[in-house]
């Protein structure tokens, strides 16, 4: 090989090595133990803030009354009642409100008033130093999935995926039993009751039993954090997902993103929650696959247990789940059990 060709070959090789050097290292199973924030007791304070969409103060009053009846004090954040178009205030206002609640030692838990969109716009500016020293329960779902992913991946701190202030009934005594149960599951989770949910079997379930840390949330949010420092580590985990108001092809796209990122490869189990109010395809442009079809196609090469129609998501049956905590998933022919493992 002459010198010109040798140098050319060397340059190409160097470029190739340089390109590969920027690829992320293979993901490994987490070696750290989950940190549980202290459970709440009577007299503790729950802060209410709007890191995503806006809400009026009168809309959170049912939640305040119910949580006060549980013996908790309530601190209303500055973003409640504020709006910047769809947001609960400007990015700066929402950041400041969340930051002050994370830093305040007098607040033992933070409930997000509602979802919407906005957490991803401020997450990288949040300083979690005080939160890491004094963990507290962060509560919410939907867009709040970004917070769950971030604090679980970076700090190993547990959080609570559950209904938020905008889902509390005006009259608890007259609410449907499923609404009462889901609201009470928040109280039970926050006060340290070990959680277990039993649900009917689904013909599309894949039978099996496994143990692992429970993580997950809204499907589009899980896909949106891929490639960021909030990206979830799914190895050995039980992953739960839910979604609302999407086209079937969009749901397939999100699952495809998780598949391409190898987030479905090494799960301990997969829990499919509610996929509600799906958008109808345009005539002649039908996607031709159901949610069942999409999921089963993506996990056909694996043998971990899979269950469908678990009561979590944008629906009345949205029970509190402790993210970052060990659970036992048992998918049987006649029922499904998801049980918190207490060490």
CSV table of C-alpha atoms in Angstrom, one decimal:
chain,number,residue,atom,x,y,z
A,1,UNK,CA,0.0,0.0,0.0
A,2,UNK,CA,1.5,3.4,-1.0
A,3,UNK,CA,1.7,6.2,1.5
A,4,UNK,CA,-1.2,8.1,0.0
A,5,UNK,CA,-3.5,5.2,0.3
A,6,UNK,CA,-2.2,4.3,3.7
A,7,UNK,CA,-2.9,7.8,5.1
A,8,UNK,CA,-6.3,7.8,3.5
A,9,UNK,CA,-7.1,4.5,5.0
A,10,UNK,CA,-5.8,5.6,8.4
A,11,UNK,CA,-8.0,8.7,8.3
A,12,UNK,CA,-11.1,6.7,7.5
A,13,UNK,CA,-10.3,4.3,10.3
A,14,UNK,CA,-9.8,7.2,12.7
A,15,UNK,CA,-13.1,8.7,11.7
A,16,UNK,CA,-14.8,5.4,12.2
A,17,UNK,CA,-13.3,5.0,15.7
A,18,UNK,CA,-14.2,8.5,16.5
A,19,UNK,CA,-17.8,8.0,15.5
A,20,UNK,CA,-18.1,4.8,17.6
A,21,UNK,CA,-16.5,6.5,20.6
A,22,UNK,CA,-19.6,8.7,20.8
A,23,UNK,CA,-22.0,5.8,21.0
A,24,UNK,CA,-23.5,5.3,24.5
A,25,UNK,CA,-22.1,2.5,26.6
A,26,UNK,CA,-24.3,-0.6,26.9
A,27,UNK,CA,-26.9,-0.2,29.6
A,28,UNK,CA,-26.4,-2.2,32.8
A,29,UNK,CA,-28.8,-3.2,35.5
A,30,UNK,CA,-29.0,-0.7,38.3
A,31,UNK,CA,-26.7,-1.5,41.2
A,32,UNK,CA,-28.1,1.1,43.6
A,33,UNK,CA,-31.0,0.5,46.0
A,34,UNK,CA,-34.1,2.6,45.8
A,35,UNK,CA,-34.4,5.4,48.3
A,36,UNK,CA,-37.8,5.7,49.8
A,37,UNK,CA,-38.9,9.2,50.9
A,38,UNK,CA,-40.3,9.2,54.4
A,39,UNK,CA,-44.0,8.1,54.5
A,40,UNK,CA,-46.4,10.8,55.6
A,41,UNK,CA,-48.1,11.1,59.0
A,42,UNK,CA,-50.8,13.3,60.4
A,43,UNK,CA,-49.7,16.9,60.4
A,44,UNK,CA,-47.3,16.6,57.5
A,45,UNK,CA,-47.6,19.1,54.6
A,46,UNK,CA,-48.4,18.4,50.9
A,47,UNK,CA,-47.5,21.2,48.5
A,48,UNK,CA,-49.5,21.7,45.3
A,49,UNK,CA,-47.8,23.1,42.2
A,50,UNK,CA,-48.3,23.3,38.5
A,51,UNK,CA,-45.1,22.3,36.6
A,52,UNK,CA,-47.1,21.6,33.4
A,53,UNK,CA,-50.6,22.8,32.6
A,54,UNK,CA,-52.6,25.5,34.3
A,55,UNK,CA,-55.5,25.1,36.7
A,56,UNK,CA,-57.8,27.4,38.6
A,57,UNK,CA,-57.7,27.5,42.4
A,58,UNK,CA,-61.3,26.4,42.7
A,59,UNK,CA,-60.5,23.3,40.7
A,60,UNK,CA,-58.2,22.0,43.4
A,61,UNK,CA,-60.5,22.6,46.3
A,62,UNK,CA,-62.0,19.1,46.4
A,63,UNK,CA,-58.4,17.7,46.6
A,64,UNK,CA,-57.6,20.1,49.4
A,65,UNK,CA,-60.7,19.1,51.4
A,66,UNK,CA,-60.1,15.4,51.0
A,67,UNK,CA,-56.3,15.5,51.8
A,68,UNK,CA,-57.0,17.7,54.8
A,69,UNK,CA,-59.5,15.1,56.0
A,70,UNK,CA,-56.6,12.6,55.9
A,71,UNK,CA,-54.9,14.8,58.5
A,72,UNK,CA,-52.5,16.6,56.1
A,73,UNK,CA,-51.8,20.3,55.8
A,74,UNK,CA,-51.8,21.9,52.4
A,75,UNK,CA,-49.4,24.5,50.9
A,76,UNK,CA,-50.8,26.0,47.7
A,77,UNK,CA,-48.0,27.0,45.3
A,78,UNK,CA,-47.7,30.3,43.4
A,79,UNK,CA,-48.4,28.7,40.1
A,80,UNK,CA,-51.9,27.6,41.1
A,81,UNK,CA,-54.3,30.0,39.3
A,82,UNK,CA,-51.6,31.3,37.0
A,83,UNK,CA,-51.5,30.8,33.3
A,84,UNK,CA,-49.2,31.4,30.4
A,85,UNK,CA,-51.4,30.2,27.5
A,86,UNK,CA,-51.6,26.4,28.3
A,87,UNK,CA,-48.9,26.5,30.9
A,88,UNK,CA,-49.3,27.0,34.7
A,89,UNK,CA,-47.2,30.2,34.4
A,90,UNK,CA,-44.1,31.0,32.5
A,91,UNK,CA,-41.2,28.5,32.5
A,92,UNK,CA,-39.4,30.6,35.1
A,93,UNK,CA,-42.5,30.8,37.3
A,94,UNK,CA,-43.1,27.0,37.2
A,95,UNK,CA,-39.4,26.3,37.8
A,96,UNK,CA,-39.3,28.6,40.8
A,97,UNK,CA,-42.5,27.1,42.3
A,98,UNK,CA,-41.3,23.6,41.9
A,99,UNK,CA,-37.8,24.5,43.2
A,100,UNK,CA,-39.1,26.2,46.3
A,101,UNK,CA,-41.2,23.1,47.2
A,102,UNK,CA,-38.3,20.7,46.6
A,103,UNK,CA,-36.1,22.9,48.8
A,104,UNK,CA,-38.7,23.6,51.6
A,105,UNK,CA,-38.0,21.2,54.6
A,106,UNK,CA,-41.6,22.0,55.8
A,107,UNK,CA,-43.1,20.2,52.8
A,108,UNK,CA,-43.1,16.4,52.9
A,109,UNK,CA,-44.8,15.7,49.6
A,110,UNK,CA,-45.5,17.5,46.3
A,111,UNK,CA,-48.7,16.9,44.4
A,112,UNK,CA,-48.8,18.2,40.8
A,113,UNK,CA,-52.2,19.8,40.3
A,114,UNK,CA,-52.6,18.4,36.7
A,115,UNK,CA,-50.7,17.2,33.7
A,116,UNK,CA,-50.7,18.7,30.2
A,117,UNK,CA,-47.3,19.7,29.0
A,118,UNK,CA,-44.4,21.6,30.5
A,119,UNK,CA,-42.1,19.4,32.7
A,120,UNK,CA,-39.6,18.8,30.0
A,121,UNK,CA,-39.2,22.5,29.4
A,122,UNK,CA,-37.9,23.1,33.0
A,123,UNK,CA,-36.4,19.7,34.2
A,124,UNK,CA,-32.8,20.5,33.3
A,125,UNK,CA,-32.9,23.8,35.3
A,126,UNK,CA,-34.2,22.1,38.5
A,127,UNK,CA,-31.6,21.9,41.3
A,128,UNK,CA,-32.2,18.6,43.1
A,129,UNK,CA,-29.4,18.9,45.7
A,130,UNK,CA,-31.7,19.5,48.6
A,131,UNK,CA,-34.2,17.0,47.4
A,132,UNK,CA,-31.5,14.3,47.3
A,133,UNK,CA,-30.6,15.1,50.9
A,134,UNK,CA,-34.2,15.2,52.0
A,135,UNK,CA,-36.3,13.2,49.6
A,136,UNK,CA,-40.0,13.7,49.5
A,137,UNK,CA,-42.8,12.1,47.5
A,138,UNK,CA,-43.5,13.6,44.1
A,139,UNK,CA,-47.0,12.8,43.0
A,140,UNK,CA,-48.7,12.8,39.6
A,141,UNK,CA,-48.9,11.2,36.2
A,142,UNK,CA,-49.2,12.0,32.5
A,143,UNK,CA,-46.7,14.8,31.8
A,144,UNK,CA,-45.3,14.2,35.3
A,145,UNK,CA,-43.8,11.0,33.9
A,146,UNK,CA,-40.8,13.2,33.1
A,147,UNK,CA,-40.3,13.9,36.8
A,148,UNK,CA,-40.7,10.2,37.7
A,149,UNK,CA,-38.2,9.1,35.1
A,150,UNK,CA,-35.7,11.8,36.0
A,151,UNK,CA,-35.6,11.3,39.8
A,152,UNK,CA,-35.6,7.6,39.5
A,153,UNK,CA,-32.9,7.3,36.9
A,154,UNK,CA,-30.5,10.0,38.3
A,155,UNK,CA,-31.1,9.7,42.0
A,156,UNK,CA,-32.8,6.3,42.7
A,157,UNK,CA,-35.6,8.0,44.6
A,158,UNK,CA,-39.1,6.5,44.6
A,159,UNK,CA,-42.1,8.6,43.6
A,160,UNK,CA,-45.9,8.1,43.3
A,161,UNK,CA,-47.7,7.7,40.0
A,162,UNK,CA,-51.3,8.6,40.7
A,163,UNK,CA,-54.2,10.8,40.1
A,164,UNK,CA,-53.7,14.6,40.7
A,165,UNK,CA,-55.8,17.4,42.1
A,166,UNK,CA,-57.9,17.8,39.0
A,167,UNK,CA,-59.2,14.2,39.4
A,168,UNK,CA,-60.6,14.4,42.9
A,169,UNK,CA,-64.4,14.3,43.1
A,170,UNK,CA,-66.4,17.3,44.3
A,171,UNK,CA,-68.4,15.0,46.6
A,172,UNK,CA,-66.3,12.0,47.7
A,173,UNK,CA,-69.3,10.3,49.5
A,174,UNK,CA,-71.3,10.3,46.2
A,175,UNK,CA,-68.4,9.3,43.9
A,176,UNK,CA,-68.3,5.9,42.1
A,177,UNK,CA,-66.6,3.2,44.1
A,178,UNK,CA,-63.7,3.0,41.6
A,179,UNK,CA,-63.1,6.8,42.0
A,180,UNK,CA,-63.2,6.4,45.8
A,181,UNK,CA,-60.8,3.5,45.7
A,182,UNK,CA,-58.3,5.2,43.5
A,183,UNK,CA,-58.3,8.4,45.6
A,184,UNK,CA,-57.9,6.3,48.8
A,185,UNK,CA,-55.0,4.5,47.2
A,186,UNK,CA,-53.0,7.8,47.2
A,187,UNK,CA,-53.5,8.1,51.0
A,188,UNK,CA,-52.6,4.4,51.5
A,189,UNK,CA,-49.4,4.7,49.4
A,190,UNK,CA,-48.3,8.0,51.0
A,191,UNK,CA,-48.7,6.6,54.5
A,192,UNK,CA,-46.8,3.4,53.9
A,193,UNK,CA,-49.4,0.8,53.3
A,194,UNK,CA,-47.9,-2.0,51.1
A,195,UNK,CA,-49.9,-1.9,47.8
A,196,UNK,CA,-51.4,-4.9,46.0
A,197,UNK,CA,-53.7,-4.8,43.0
A,198,UNK,CA,-55.7,-7.8,41.7
A,199,UNK,CA,-57.3,-7.5,38.2
A,200,UNK,CA,-59.2,-9.9,35.9
A,201,UNK,CA,-57.2,-11.8,33.3
A,202,UNK,CA,-57.2,-10.7,29.7
A,203,UNK,CA,-57.2,-13.2,26.8
A,204,UNK,CA,-54.1,-11.4,25.4
A,205,UNK,CA,-52.0,-11.7,28.5
A,206,UNK,CA,-48.8,-13.7,28.5
A,207,UNK,CA,-48.6,-15.9,31.6
A,208,UNK,CA,-45.7,-15.7,34.0
A,209,UNK,CA,-44.3,-14.4,37.2
A,210,UNK,CA,-41.4,-12.0,37.9
A,211,UNK,CA,-40.0,-9.6,40.4
A,212,UNK,CA,-38.4,-6.2,39.7
A,213,UNK,CA,-38.5,-2.5,40.3
A,214,UNK,CA,-41.6,-0.9,39.0
A,215,UNK,CA,-41.1,2.0,36.6
A,216,UNK,CA,-43.0,3.7,33.8
A,217,UNK,CA,-45.8,6.1,33.0
A,218,UNK,CA,-47.2,7.8,29.9
A,219,UNK,CA,-45.9,6.2,26.7
A,220,UNK,CA,-45.3,9.3,24.8
A,221,UNK,CA,-43.3,10.8,27.7
A,222,UNK,CA,-41.2,7.6,28.0
A,223,UNK,CA,-40.4,7.9,24.3
A,224,UNK,CA,-39.7,11.6,24.6
A,225,UNK,CA,-36.9,11.2,27.3
A,226,UNK,CA,-34.9,8.7,25.2
A,227,UNK,CA,-31.5,10.1,24.6
A,228,UNK,CA,-31.6,12.5,27.6
A,229,UNK,CA,-30.3,12.1,31.1
A,230,UNK,CA,-33.9,11.3,32.2
A,231,UNK,CA,-34.0,8.2,30.0
A,232,UNK,CA,-35.2,5.2,31.9
A,233,UNK,CA,-33.1,2.1,32.6
A,234,UNK,CA,-35.4,-0.9,32.0
A,235,UNK,CA,-33.1,-3.8,32.6
A,236,UNK,CA,-34.6,-6.2,35.1
A,237,UNK,CA,-37.6,-3.8,35.7
A,238,UNK,CA,-41.3,-4.1,35.5
A,239,UNK,CA,-42.4,-1.5,33.0
A,240,UNK,CA,-45.9,0.0,33.0
A,241,UNK,CA,-47.3,2.2,30.2
A,242,UNK,CA,-50.5,4.1,29.5
A,243,UNK,CA,-51.7,6.5,26.8
A,244,UNK,CA,-54.6,8.7,25.8
A,245,UNK,CA,-55.8,10.5,22.7
A,246,UNK,CA,-53.4,9.2,20.2
A,247,UNK,CA,-53.6,7.5,16.8
A,248,UNK,CA,-52.7,3.8,16.6
A,249,UNK,CA,-49.8,4.5,14.3
A,250,UNK,CA,-48.5,7.0,16.8
A,251,UNK,CA,-48.7,4.4,19.6
A,252,UNK,CA,-46.8,2.1,17.3
A,253,UNK,CA,-44.2,4.8,16.7
A,254,UNK,CA,-43.6,5.3,20.4
A,255,UNK,CA,-43.3,1.5,21.1
A,256,UNK,CA,-41.0,1.3,18.1
A,257,UNK,CA,-38.8,4.0,19.7
A,258,UNK,CA,-38.6,2.0,22.9
A,259,UNK,CA,-37.9,-1.2,20.9
A,260,UNK,CA,-35.1,0.4,18.9
A,261,UNK,CA,-33.6,1.8,22.1
A,262,UNK,CA,-33.7,-1.8,23.5
A,263,UNK,CA,-36.0,-0.7,26.3
A,264,UNK,CA,-38.2,-3.8,25.8
A,265,UNK,CA,-35.3,-6.4,25.6
A,266,UNK,CA,-34.5,-7.1,29.2
A,267,UNK,CA,-37.7,-6.4,31.1
A,268,UNK,CA,-38.9,-8.4,34.1
A,269,UNK,CA,-42.4,-7.8,33.0
A,270,UNK,CA,-44.7,-5.4,31.0
A,271,UNK,CA,-47.9,-3.9,32.3
A,272,UNK,CA,-50.2,-2.3,29.8
A,273,UNK,CA,-52.6,0.2,31.3
A,274,UNK,CA,-55.4,2.2,29.8
A,275,UNK,CA,-55.1,3.3,26.1
A,276,UNK,CA,-58.2,5.5,26.0
A,277,UNK,CA,-60.0,7.9,23.7
A,278,UNK,CA,-57.9,6.8,20.7
A,279,UNK,CA,-58.2,8.9,17.6
A,280,UNK,CA,-59.9,7.4,14.6
A,281,UNK,CA,-57.9,6.8,11.5
A,282,UNK,CA,-58.8,8.7,8.3
A,283,UNK,CA,-60.8,6.6,5.9
A,284,UNK,CA,-58.5,4.8,3.6
A,285,UNK,CA,-55.6,5.3,5.9
A,286,UNK,CA,-56.4,2.7,8.6
A,287,UNK,CA,-53.4,1.5,10.5
A,288,UNK,CA,-54.8,-2.0,10.7
A,289,UNK,CA,-53.5,-3.0,14.1
A,290,UNK,CA,-54.9,-2.8,17.6
A,291,UNK,CA,-53.0,-1.9,20.7
A,292,UNK,CA,-52.9,-5.7,21.5
A,293,UNK,CA,-51.3,-6.3,18.0
A,294,UNK,CA,-48.8,-3.5,18.5
A,295,UNK,CA,-47.6,-4.7,21.9
A,296,UNK,CA,-47.5,-8.4,21.0
A,297,UNK,CA,-45.5,-7.7,17.9
A,298,UNK,CA,-42.9,-5.7,19.9
A,299,UNK,CA,-42.4,-8.4,22.6
A,300,UNK,CA,-42.8,-11.6,20.6
A,301,UNK,CA,-39.1,-12.4,20.9
A,302,UNK,CA,-39.1,-12.3,24.7
A,303,UNK,CA,-40.7,-14.5,27.4
A,304,UNK,CA,-41.4,-12.1,30.3
A,305,UNK,CA,-45.0,-11.8,31.6
A,306,UNK,CA,-47.3,-9.3,29.9
A,307,UNK,CA,-50.7,-8.1,31.1
A,308,UNK,CA,-53.2,-5.8,29.4
A,309,UNK,CA,-55.9,-3.5,30.8
A,310,UNK,CA,-54.3,-2.8,34.1
A,311,UNK,CA,-56.1,-0.1,36.0
A,312,UNK,CA,-53.6,2.8,35.5
A,313,UNK,CA,-53.9,5.8,33.1
A,314,UNK,CA,-56.2,8.5,31.9
A,315,UNK,CA,-59.3,6.8,33.3
A,316,UNK,CA,-61.4,6.4,36.4
A,317,UNK,CA,-59.5,3.3,37.4
A,318,UNK,CA,-56.1,4.9,37.9
A,319,UNK,CA,-54.6,3.5,41.1
A,320,UNK,CA,-51.5,4.8,42.9
A,321,UNK,CA,-48.3,3.0,41.9
A,322,UNK,CA,-44.9,3.4,43.7
A,323,UNK,CA,-42.3,4.0,41.0
A,324,UNK,CA,-38.8,2.8,41.8
A,325,UNK,CA,-40.1,0.2,44.3
A,326,UNK,CA,-39.7,-3.6,44.0
A,327,UNK,CA,-42.9,-5.4,43.0
A,328,UNK,CA,-44.0,-8.9,42.2
A,329,UNK,CA,-46.0,-9.3,39.0
A,330,UNK,CA,-48.0,-12.5,38.7
A,331,UNK,CA,-50.0,-13.1,35.5
A,332,UNK,CA,-52.2,-16.1,35.8
A,333,UNK,CA,-54.9,-17.6,33.7
A,334,UNK,CA,-57.6,-16.3,36.0
A,335,UNK,CA,-56.2,-13.0,37.3
A,336,UNK,CA,-53.3,-10.6,37.5
A,337,UNK,CA,-51.5,-9.6,40.7
A,338,UNK,CA,-49.1,-6.7,41.1
A,339,UNK,CA,-47.8,-6.6,44.7
A,340,UNK,CA,-45.3,-4.3,46.4
A,341,UNK,CA,-42.4,-6.2,48.0
A,342,UNK,CA,-41.7,-4.9,51.4
A,343,UNK,CA,-38.1,-5.5,52.5
